[in-house]
């Protein structure tokens, strides 16, 4: 990663939908994102949970396979 790319990655600017607000700390940015850009309506969340994902995170697969391997080998 170049210096410019790293600098933009570690900035505290909100990138959701072109929001662009700047925050003094990462904690403030996270609170802003949770409060303003993530829908917490239970009906919306339930609908999202019922939809099949188009992909599965590799960390989820690795966690499951790791558990299965330890059970198989009795580790």
CSV table of C-alpha atoms in Angstrom, one decimal:
chain,number,residue,atom,x,y,z
A,1,UNK,CA,0.0,0.0,0.0
A,2,UNK,CA,1.4,3.4,-0.9
A,3,UNK,CA,1.7,6.2,1.5
A,4,UNK,CA,-1.3,8.1,0.0
A,5,UNK,CA,-3.5,5.0,0.0
A,6,UNK,CA,-2.5,4.3,3.6
A,7,UNK,CA,-3.3,7.9,4.7
A,8,UNK,CA,-6.7,7.7,3.2
A,9,UNK,CA,-7.4,4.3,4.7
A,10,UNK,CA,-6.6,5.5,8.2
A,11,UNK,CA,-8.5,8.8,8.0
A,12,UNK,CA,-11.5,9.3,10.2
A,13,UNK,CA,-13.8,10.4,7.3
A,14,UNK,CA,-17.1,8.7,6.8
A,15,UNK,CA,-17.2,7.1,3.3
A,16,UNK,CA,-20.9,5.9,3.4
A,17,UNK,CA,-22.8,7.1,0.4
A,18,UNK,CA,-20.6,10.2,0.0
A,19,UNK,CA,-21.3,11.3,3.6
A,20,UNK,CA,-17.7,12.8,4.0
A,21,UNK,CA,-18.0,13.9,7.6
A,22,UNK,CA,-14.7,14.0,9.5
A,23,UNK,CA,-14.3,12.9,13.1
A,24,UNK,CA,-11.5,13.5,15.5
A,25,UNK,CA,-11.3,9.8,16.5
A,26,UNK,CA,-12.0,6.4,15.2
A,27,UNK,CA,-14.5,5.8,18.1
A,28,UNK,CA,-16.5,8.9,17.0
A,29,UNK,CA,-16.6,7.7,13.4
A,30,UNK,CA,-17.8,4.2,14.5
A,31,UNK,CA,-20.6,5.7,16.6
A,32,UNK,CA,-21.6,7.9,13.7
A,33,UNK,CA,-21.7,4.9,11.3
A,34,UNK,CA,-23.7,2.8,13.7
A,35,UNK,CA,-26.2,5.6,14.5
A,36,UNK,CA,-26.6,7.0,11.0
A,37,UNK,CA,-25.8,4.4,8.3
A,38,UNK,CA,-26.7,1.0,9.7
A,39,UNK,CA,-30.4,0.1,9.8
A,40,UNK,CA,-31.5,-1.3,13.2
A,41,UNK,CA,-35.1,-1.8,12.3
A,42,UNK,CA,-35.9,-5.4,13.4
A,43,UNK,CA,-38.0,-6.0,10.2
A,44,UNK,CA,-35.1,-4.9,8.0
A,45,UNK,CA,-32.6,-7.0,10.0
A,46,UNK,CA,-34.9,-10.1,9.8
A,47,UNK,CA,-35.2,-9.7,6.0
A,48,UNK,CA,-31.4,-9.4,5.6
A,49,UNK,CA,-30.9,-12.5,7.8
A,50,UNK,CA,-33.3,-14.5,5.6
A,51,UNK,CA,-31.5,-13.7,2.4
A,52,UNK,CA,-28.8,-16.0,1.2
A,53,UNK,CA,-25.4,-14.3,1.1
A,54,UNK,CA,-23.7,-14.1,-2.3
A,55,UNK,CA,-20.5,-15.1,-0.6
A,56,UNK,CA,-19.2,-16.5,2.7
A,57,UNK,CA,-16.3,-14.8,4.5
A,58,UNK,CA,-13.1,-16.9,4.5
A,59,UNK,CA,-12.8,-16.4,8.3
A,60,UNK,CA,-16.2,-18.1,8.7
A,61,UNK,CA,-15.1,-21.1,6.7
A,62,UNK,CA,-11.7,-21.3,8.4
A,63,UNK,CA,-13.3,-21.2,11.8
A,64,UNK,CA,-15.8,-24.0,11.0
A,65,UNK,CA,-13.1,-26.2,9.3
A,66,UNK,CA,-10.7,-25.6,12.2
A,67,UNK,CA,-13.4,-26.8,14.7
A,68,UNK,CA,-14.1,-29.9,12.5
A,69,UNK,CA,-10.4,-30.8,12.3
A,70,UNK,CA,-9.9,-30.5,16.0
A,71,UNK,CA,-13.0,-32.7,16.6
A,72,UNK,CA,-11.8,-35.3,14.1
A,73,UNK,CA,-8.3,-35.5,15.5
A,74,UNK,CA,-9.3,-35.1,19.1
A,75,UNK,CA,-7.0,-32.2,19.6
